[in-house]
Amino acid sequence: MDTAAPGGGNSGRKVIVRVKRRPGTREEAHWEEFALDWRPHMNIIICLRDIAERPVTRDGHATTPVSYEANCLEEVCGACAMLINGVSRQACSTLVDSLEQPIRIEPLTKFPVVRDLVVDRSIMFENLKRMKCWVPLDGTYDLGPGPRIAPEVQEKYYPLSRCITCGNCLEVCPQVNENSDFVGAAILSQVRLFNAHPTGAMHMKERLAAVMGPGGVADCANAQNCVEVCPKQIPLTESIAEVNRQAIRQAVLGWLLG
Amino acid sequence: MREPKIIVVGGGLAGLMAVIRAAEAGVPVDLFSIVPVKRSHSVCAQGGINAAKNLKGEGDSTDRHFDDTVYGGDFLANQGPVKRMCEAAPGVIDMLDRMGVMFNRTAEGLLDFRRFGGTLFHRTAFAGATTGQQMLYALDEQVRRFESEGKVKKYEGWTFLSAVLDDHRISRGICAMDLKTMEVRTFPADAAIFCTGGVGAVFGRSTNSVVCTGSAQSALFQQGADYANAEFIQVHPTAIPGEDKCRLMSESARGEGGRVWVPKKPGDKRPAKQIPEAERFYFLEEWYPKYGNLVPRDIATRAIHKVVYTQKMGLEGAPAVYLDVSHIPRETLDRKLEGILEIYEKFLGVDPREHPMRVFPAMHYTMGGLWIDNANQATSVPGIYAAGECEYQYHGANRLGANSLVSCIYGGMVAAPAAIRYARGLDKGCESVSTVVYENERRRQEQINDSMLHAEGTENPVTIWKEMGDWMTEHVTVVRNNPDLERTDGKLLELADRFKKINLSDRTYWANQTLSFCRELQNMLVLARVITRGALARNESRGAHYKPDFPDRNDAEWLKTTRAHYDCGTIKFAYDPVDTSMIPPRARRYDAKA
Ligand SMILES: Cc1cc2nc3c(=O)[nH]c(=O)nc-3n(C[C@H](O)[C@H](O)[C@H](O)COP(=O)(O)OP(=O)(O)OC[C@H]3O[C@@H](n4cnc5c(N)ncnc54)[C@H](O)[C@@H]3O)c2cc1C
Ligand code: SF4
Ligand code: FES
């Protein structure tokens, strides 16, 4: 078994990690540095676990384990987004060997910090609600199969349904800041997904009305940072453009029909 | 009529389905989950979901699905519930389809199906290689709809600590802790449905997510809920070993034509691609020509163990074998398996479309779980229900691939109306229970927190957890020997003793993850013993439970459900007969003579 305990050195190689600590929402942040034993295939979560098992800084001060979010550890739950060497990404799929040292780990900056690396991203779920990101269903009782969908259509929209609500696309978006309500790329891409579904389209009008409201698609300034960081390679700029077209069409139609 | 009050704990597939059914019935629900429900472990499910829709003209039927499931589970599952689940499965797929799950399609626009382990039929509907994620999102969206209508209230970031039991040991609500403020609070309810998933963390590293600790199940067990068939733990044949997690390579890789092999020459150092066909040992295909690479998981796992440990043919002598999809066209791989191949590529930096993957078995699924009755998903404590991986009902001694997702949804569908019926039938609802009952439970839980936070010991909880995981993995997974099981039980007692001398190194009352982890660890140590002692008692081999000293299934003595009961700190076992009224038990074999 390859469970070399941290501190029980093997190769002697070290991984130097600096973590931005913040004990609570109101407290000041400070940095702590740790020296961990290197092992093959180490990722950032393994580093944080090593610290939890031996919460002692590089210069020998006892400290507390770092608070962070993680669940699936295979980049599919979205929980572990953080800034690693300044890049917004998932900690579980970030391998130590691909990084320059010392490795700097910070919480996302566009969401309120709860403690250390834990941030509150509930705004994303709230916005999904606001944009009615669901298929309206009469009920879950047996009503026979759903609508037929061509394989090409499935192949086009399946990638959109892989969004893990990690928030990386919001983190890097200049339009997401204290002075704006912009819902961000992820949510607009979900709007596109539900507008495309034959039943979901029945809510299209309400969704587009919300999209044209405050914080909607008009706030996108086309910086295109979102596509760069999305761990699921979702075609976000394409999604925003399509939702924008749909919104304009609806606005023009509404105007024509009075 | 008074409105019943229902709580659902856990927001994976089972929990969300239960919530939807309750909300649809017009009953308000409170939903509790450690993680935001959209991040629940169900997102990890890759391969697909079974239903005998027979859309491939193969003559599949719900009866055949029923037979495969019972046979695959080595006849340990009660047949009534399994039959009902298999009959409901096609309707479940239709419902998910209507909710907008992006299932793969045929040219005609119908649902596509793939083949999974333990069956000869194409019975598994799939959405790329991320089926669980797509399903969880679809249910999550429906719950969000009900939430926006005020029918559901979510408590995300709360962990369940205990049930609130009245003087008659009837459940009257739950006690939970806010993981941010560490506030402990009680929530009155007439019925609570538990959907808290599997117990992977008891084995340290598994294919499960971090929150799959079984802590909630264990807490309920310690409060009197029976726990059944704990010893049945599924070890998946093909995972990528890792220090933090063993990442699964889904059975769908084999369903789409992936092949398992090792070089015929032990210790062969050549790169896989340079080893010619004739010098490769496709041991599953050779030993099980009918099912080939798609034998059930327990069979494939033991075959890999045999190749590695008995025949010493592991790759370069290491515990690993090849799972090879490199002969399949890239376009097919990207269309049907991208989600999982991506995982291999990201975590190991090697492209599995080019190079065979190195895999080894890992703890994967919890067949056992909270004991529930055969009709209503009701546990042995009145007012407590269970659905999904945390209960024991549908998979017997071994679960077939793609059967879990269907059992989660089906269980949720049954549990919610049953809980509502029970709540409506109560003479007196939770509002009539004295506040003292709630106060006492809250205080009891707060005291546990306080004593952990102020413990001045020397033991680190992560170290204890790792030791438990290593022992459980080594002695209580694929091969089990009674002397080892005895020693493991001793070790677990030692760890529980050391746990008393714990030191938290974080004593704050704010987002203190060490404290919540310690609460889980304490519960895991109990559950680990239930698993180990259950395995020790069962002197036979059945499904995933294999003892070389008792290599055969022994129906005369062991065709029965293990039922653990907690009695003043000791774990006691009783045994229930299994309902085999529809399919008489027959020998289970997948080799050529079958
Ligand atoms: C990698 C992988 C791939 C798989 N692929 C497939 C597949 O292809 N097909 C298939 O059929 N099955 C598959 N399975 C199995 C299947 O995914 C699971 O059995 C299923 O998702 C379990 O769902 P659940 O609803 O029971 O629980 P989970 O999805 O595990 O949800 C548990 C919920 O309970 C909550 N919770 C837990 N403890 C507490 C607590 N103390 N307090 C409050 N909340 C709590 C969690 O926050 C979570 O919301 C796979 C499993 C793994 C690990
Ligand atoms: S769109 Fe991509 S980056 Fe944005 S939340 Fe979804 S997965 Fe994350
Ligand atoms: S832990 Fe789930 S995405 Fe990293």
CSV table of N, CA and C in Angstrom, one decimal, chain B residues 365-453:
chain,number,residue,atom,x,y,z
B,365,TYR,N,-19.2,-0.3,-3.5
B,365,TYR,CA,-20.7,-0.2,-3.3
B,365,TYR,C,-21.1,-1.0,-2.0
B,366,THR,N,-22.1,-0.5,-1.3
B,366,THR,CA,-22.5,-1.0,0.0
B,366,THR,C,-23.8,-1.8,-0.3
B,367,MET,N,-23.8,-3.1,-0.4
B,367,MET,CA,-25.1,-3.8,-0.6
B,367,MET,C,-25.9,-3.8,0.7
B,368,GLY,N,-25.2,-4.0,1.8
B,368,GLY,CA,-26.0,-4.0,3.1
B,368,GLY,C,-26.4,-2.6,3.4
B,369,GLY,N,-27.1,-2.4,4.5
B,369,GLY,CA,-27.6,-1.1,4.9
B,369,GLY,C,-28.7,-1.2,6.0
B,370,LEU,N,-29.3,-0.1,6.2
B,370,LEU,CA,-30.4,-0.1,7.2
B,370,LEU,C,-31.4,-1.1,6.9
B,371,TRP,N,-31.8,-1.9,7.8
B,371,TRP,CA,-32.9,-2.9,7.6
B,371,TRP,C,-34.2,-2.2,7.3
B,372,ILE,N,-34.9,-2.6,6.2
B,372,ILE,CA,-36.2,-2.0,5.9
B,372,ILE,C,-37.2,-3.2,5.7
B,373,ASP,N,-38.4,-2.9,5.8
B,373,ASP,CA,-39.4,-4.0,5.6
B,373,ASP,C,-39.6,-4.2,4.1
B,374,ASN,N,-40.4,-5.2,3.7
B,374,ASN,CA,-40.5,-5.6,2.3
B,374,ASN,C,-41.4,-4.7,1.5
B,375,ALA,N,-42.2,-3.8,2.1
B,375,ALA,CA,-43.2,-3.1,1.4
B,375,ALA,C,-43.0,-1.6,1.4
B,376,ASN,N,-42.6,-1.1,2.5
B,376,ASN,CA,-42.7,0.4,2.7
B,376,ASN,C,-41.4,1.1,2.9
B,377,GLN,N,-40.2,0.5,2.8
B,377,GLN,CA,-39.0,1.1,3.1
B,377,GLN,C,-38.9,1.6,4.5
B,378,ALA,N,-39.6,1.0,5.4
B,378,ALA,CA,-39.7,1.4,6.8
B,378,ALA,C,-38.6,0.7,7.6
B,379,THR,N,-37.8,1.4,8.4
B,379,THR,CA,-36.8,0.8,9.2
B,379,THR,C,-37.5,0.2,10.5
B,380,SER,N,-36.7,-0.4,11.4
B,380,SER,CA,-37.3,-1.0,12.5
B,380,SER,C,-37.6,0.1,13.6
B,381,VAL,N,-37.3,1.3,13.4
B,381,VAL,CA,-37.7,2.4,14.3
B,381,VAL,C,-39.0,3.1,13.7
B,382,PRO,N,-40.1,3.1,14.4
B,382,PRO,CA,-41.3,3.8,13.8
B,382,PRO,C,-41.0,5.2,13.5
B,383,GLY,N,-41.4,5.6,12.3
B,383,GLY,CA,-41.1,7.0,11.9
B,383,GLY,C,-39.9,7.2,11.1
B,384,ILE,N,-39.1,6.2,10.9
B,384,ILE,CA,-37.8,6.3,10.2
B,384,ILE,C,-37.9,5.4,8.9
B,385,TYR,N,-37.6,6.0,7.8
B,385,TYR,CA,-37.6,5.3,6.5
B,385,TYR,C,-36.3,5.4,5.9
B,386,ALA,N,-36.0,4.6,4.9
B,386,ALA,CA,-34.7,4.6,4.3
B,386,ALA,C,-34.8,4.3,2.8
B,387,ALA,N,-34.0,4.9,1.9
B,387,ALA,CA,-34.0,4.6,0.5
B,387,ALA,C,-32.6,4.9,-0.1
B,388,GLY,N,-32.3,4.2,-1.1
B,388,GLY,CA,-31.0,4.4,-1.8
B,388,GLY,C,-30.0,3.4,-1.3
B,389,GLU,N,-28.7,3.8,-1.5
B,389,GLU,CA,-27.6,2.9,-1.1
B,389,GLU,C,-27.5,2.6,0.4
B,390,CYS,N,-28.1,3.5,1.2
B,390,CYS,CA,-28.0,3.3,2.7
B,390,CYS,C,-28.9,2.2,3.2
B,391,GLU,N,-29.8,1.6,2.4
B,391,GLU,CA,-30.6,0.5,2.8
B,391,GLU,C,-30.2,-0.8,2.1
B,392,TYR,N,-30.7,-1.9,2.5
B,392,TYR,CA,-30.1,-3.2,2.1
B,392,TYR,C,-30.9,-4.0,1.1
B,393,GLN,N,-32.1,-3.5,0.6
B,393,GLN,CA,-33.1,-4.3,0.1
B,393,GLN,C,-32.9,-5.0,-1.3
B,394,TYR,N,-32.3,-4.3,-2.3
B,394,TYR,CA,-32.5,-4.8,-3.6
B,394,TYR,C,-31.4,-5.6,-4.3
B,395,HIS,N,-30.2,-5.7,-3.7
B,395,HIS,CA,-29.1,-6.2,-4.4
B,395,HIS,C,-28.5,-7.5,-3.9
B,396,GLY,N,-29.0,-8.0,-2.8
B,396,GLY,CA,-28.6,-9.3,-2.2
B,396,GLY,C,-27.1,-9.3,-1.9
B,397,ALA,N,-26.4,-10.3,-2.4
B,397,ALA,CA,-25.0,-10.5,-2.0
B,397,ALA,C,-24.1,-9.8,-3.0
B,398,ASN,N,-24.6,-9.3,-4.1
B,398,ASN,CA,-23.8,-8.6,-5.1
B,398,ASN,C,-24.7,-7.8,-6.0
B,399,ARG,N,-24.3,-6.5,-6.2
B,399,ARG,CA,-25.2,-5.7,-7.0
B,399,ARG,C,-24.7,-5.8,-8.5
B,400,LEU,N,-25.7,-5.8,-9.4
B,400,LEU,CA,-25.3,-5.8,-10.8
B,400,LEU,C,-25.1,-4.3,-11.2
B,401,GLY,N,-24.2,-4.1,-12.1
B,401,GLY,CA,-23.9,-2.7,-12.6
B,401,GLY,C,-25.2,-2.1,-13.2
B,402,ALA,N,-25.4,-0.8,-12.9
B,402,ALA,CA,-26.5,0.0,-13.4
B,402,ALA,C,-27.8,-0.3,-12.8
B,403,ASN,N,-27.8,-1.2,-11.7
B,403,ASN,CA,-29.0,-1.5,-11.0
B,403,ASN,C,-29.2,-0.5,-9.8
B,404,SER,N,-28.1,0.2,-9.4
B,404,SER,CA,-28.2,1.0,-8.2
B,404,SER,C,-29.0,2.2,-8.5
B,405,LEU,N,-28.8,2.9,-9.6
B,405,LEU,CA,-29.5,4.1,-9.9
B,405,LEU,C,-31.0,3.8,-9.9
B,406,VAL,N,-31.4,2.7,-10.4
B,406,VAL,CA,-32.8,2.4,-10.5
B,406,VAL,C,-33.4,2.1,-9.1
B,407,SER,N,-32.5,1.4,-8.3
B,407,SER,CA,-33.0,1.1,-6.9
B,407,SER,C,-33.1,2.4,-6.1
B,408,CYS,N,-32.3,3.3,-6.3
B,408,CYS,CA,-32.3,4.6,-5.6
B,408,CYS,C,-33.6,5.3,-5.9
B,409,ILE,N,-33.9,5.5,-7.2
B,409,ILE,CA,-35.1,6.2,-7.6
B,409,ILE,C,-36.4,5.4,-7.2
B,410,TYR,N,-36.4,4.1,-7.4
B,410,TYR,CA,-37.5,3.4,-7.0
B,410,TYR,C,-37.8,3.4,-5.5
B,411,GLY,N,-36.7,3.3,-4.7
B,411,GLY,CA,-36.8,3.4,-3.2
B,411,GLY,C,-37.4,4.7,-2.8
B,412,GLY,N,-36.9,5.8,-3.4
B,412,GLY,CA,-37.4,7.1,-3.1
B,412,GLY,C,-38.9,7.2,-3.4
B,413,MET,N,-39.3,6.6,-4.5
B,413,MET,CA,-40.7,6.7,-4.9
B,413,MET,C,-41.6,5.9,-4.0
B,414,VAL,N,-41.1,4.9,-3.4
B,414,VAL,CA,-41.9,4.1,-2.4
B,414,VAL,C,-41.9,4.7,-1.1
B,415,ALA,N,-40.7,5.2,-0.6
B,415,ALA,CA,-40.6,5.7,0.7
B,415,ALA,C,-41.5,6.9,1.0
B,416,ALA,N,-41.5,7.9,0.1
B,416,ALA,CA,-42.3,9.1,0.4
B,416,ALA,C,-43.7,8.9,0.7
B,417,PRO,N,-44.5,8.2,-0.2
B,417,PRO,CA,-45.9,8.0,0.1
B,417,PRO,C,-46.1,7.1,1.3
B,418,ALA,N,-45.2,6.1,1.6
B,418,ALA,CA,-45.3,5.3,2.8
B,418,ALA,C,-45.1,6.2,4.0
B,419,ALA,N,-44.1,7.1,4.0
B,419,ALA,CA,-43.9,7.9,5.2
B,419,ALA,C,-45.1,8.8,5.4
B,420,ILE,N,-45.7,9.3,4.3
B,420,ILE,CA,-46.9,10.2,4.4
B,420,ILE,C,-48.0,9.4,5.0
B,421,ARG,N,-48.3,8.2,4.5
B,421,ARG,CA,-49.3,7.4,5.1
B,421,ARG,C,-49.2,7.2,6.5
B,422,TYR,N,-47.9,6.9,6.9
B,422,TYR,CA,-47.7,6.6,8.3
B,422,TYR,C,-48.0,7.9,9.1
B,423,ALA,N,-47.5,9.0,8.6
B,423,ALA,CA,-47.6,10.3,9.4
B,423,ALA,C,-49.1,10.7,9.5
B,424,ARG,N,-49.9,10.4,8.4
B,424,ARG,CA,-51.3,10.7,8.5
B,424,ARG,C,-52.0,9.8,9.5
B,425,GLY,N,-51.5,8.6,9.6
B,425,GLY,CA,-52.2,7.6,10.5
B,425,GLY,C,-51.8,7.8,12.0
B,426,LEU,N,-50.9,8.7,12.3
B,426,LEU,CA,-50.5,8.9,13.7
B,426,LEU,C,-51.7,9.5,14.5
B,427,ASP,N,-51.9,9.0,15.7
B,427,ASP,CA,-52.9,9.6,16.6
B,427,ASP,C,-52.5,11.0,17.0
B,428,LYS,N,-51.2,11.1,17.3
B,428,LYS,CA,-50.7,12.4,17.7
B,428,LYS,C,-49.4,12.7,16.9
B,429,GLY,N,-49.4,13.9,16.4
B,429,GLY,CA,-48.2,14.3,15.6
B,429,GLY,C,-47.1,14.8,16.5
B,430,CYS,N,-46.0,15.2,15.8
B,430,CYS,CA,-44.8,15.6,16.6
B,430,CYS,C,-45.1,16.9,17.4
B,431,GLU,N,-46.1,17.7,17.0
B,431,GLU,CA,-46.3,18.9,17.8
B,431,GLU,C,-46.8,18.6,19.2
B,432,SER,N,-47.3,17.4,19.4
B,432,SER,CA,-47.8,17.0,20.7
B,432,SER,C,-46.7,16.5,21.6
B,433,VAL,N,-45.5,16.3,21.1
B,433,VAL,CA,-44.4,15.8,21.9
B,433,VAL,C,-43.9,16.9,22.8
B,434,SER,N,-43.6,16.6,24.0
B,434,SER,CA,-43.0,17.6,24.9
B,434,SER,C,-41.7,18.2,24.4
B,435,THR,N,-41.6,19.5,24.6
B,435,THR,CA,-40.3,20.1,24.2
B,435,THR,C,-39.1,19.6,24.9
B,436,VAL,N,-39.4,19.0,26.1
B,436,VAL,CA,-38.3,18.4,26.9
B,436,VAL,C,-37.5,17.3,26.1
B,437,VAL,N,-38.3,16.6,25.3
B,437,VAL,CA,-37.7,15.5,24.5
B,437,VAL,C,-36.7,16.1,23.5
B,438,TYR,N,-37.1,17.1,22.9
B,438,TYR,CA,-36.2,17.8,21.9
B,438,TYR,C,-35.0,18.4,22.6
B,439,GLU,N,-35.3,19.1,23.7
B,439,GLU,CA,-34.2,19.8,24.5
B,439,GLU,C,-33.2,18.8,24.9
B,440,ASN,N,-33.6,17.6,25.4
B,440,ASN,CA,-32.7,16.6,25.9
B,440,ASN,C,-31.7,16.1,24.8
B,441,GLU,N,-32.3,15.9,23.7
B,441,GLU,CA,-31.5,15.3,22.6
B,441,GLU,C,-30.5,16.4,22.2
B,442,ARG,N,-31.0,17.6,22.1
B,442,ARG,CA,-30.0,18.7,21.6
B,442,ARG,C,-28.9,18.8,22.6
B,443,ARG,N,-29.2,18.7,23.9
B,443,ARG,CA,-28.2,18.9,24.9
B,443,ARG,C,-27.2,17.7,24.9
B,444,ARG,N,-27.8,16.5,24.6
B,444,ARG,CA,-26.9,15.3,24.6
B,444,ARG,C,-25.9,15.5,23.4
B,445,GLN,N,-26.3,16.0,22.3
B,445,GLN,CA,-25.4,16.1,21.1
B,445,GLN,C,-24.4,17.3,21.4
B,446,GLU,N,-24.9,18.3,22.0
B,446,GLU,CA,-23.9,19.4,22.3
B,446,GLU,C,-22.8,19.0,23.3
B,447,GLN,N,-23.2,18.1,24.2
B,447,GLN,CA,-22.2,17.6,25.1
B,447,GLN,C,-21.2,16.8,24.4
B,448,ILE,N,-21.6,16.0,23.5
B,448,ILE,CA,-20.6,15.2,22.7
B,448,ILE,C,-19.7,16.1,22.0
B,449,ASN,N,-20.2,17.1,21.4
B,449,ASN,CA,-19.3,18.1,20.7
B,449,ASN,C,-18.3,18.7,21.7
B,450,ASP,N,-18.9,19.2,22.8
B,450,ASP,CA,-18.0,19.8,23.8
B,450,ASP,C,-16.9,18.9,24.2
B,451,SER,N,-17.2,17.7,24.5
B,451,SER,CA,-16.2,16.8,25.1
B,451,SER,C,-15.1,16.5,24.0
B,452,MET,N,-15.6,16.4,22.7
B,452,MET,CA,-14.6,16.2,21.7
B,452,MET,C,-13.7,17.4,21.5
B,453,LEU,N,-14.3,18.6,21.5
B,453,LEU,CA,-13.5,19.8,21.3
B,453,LEU,C,-12.5,20.0,22.4
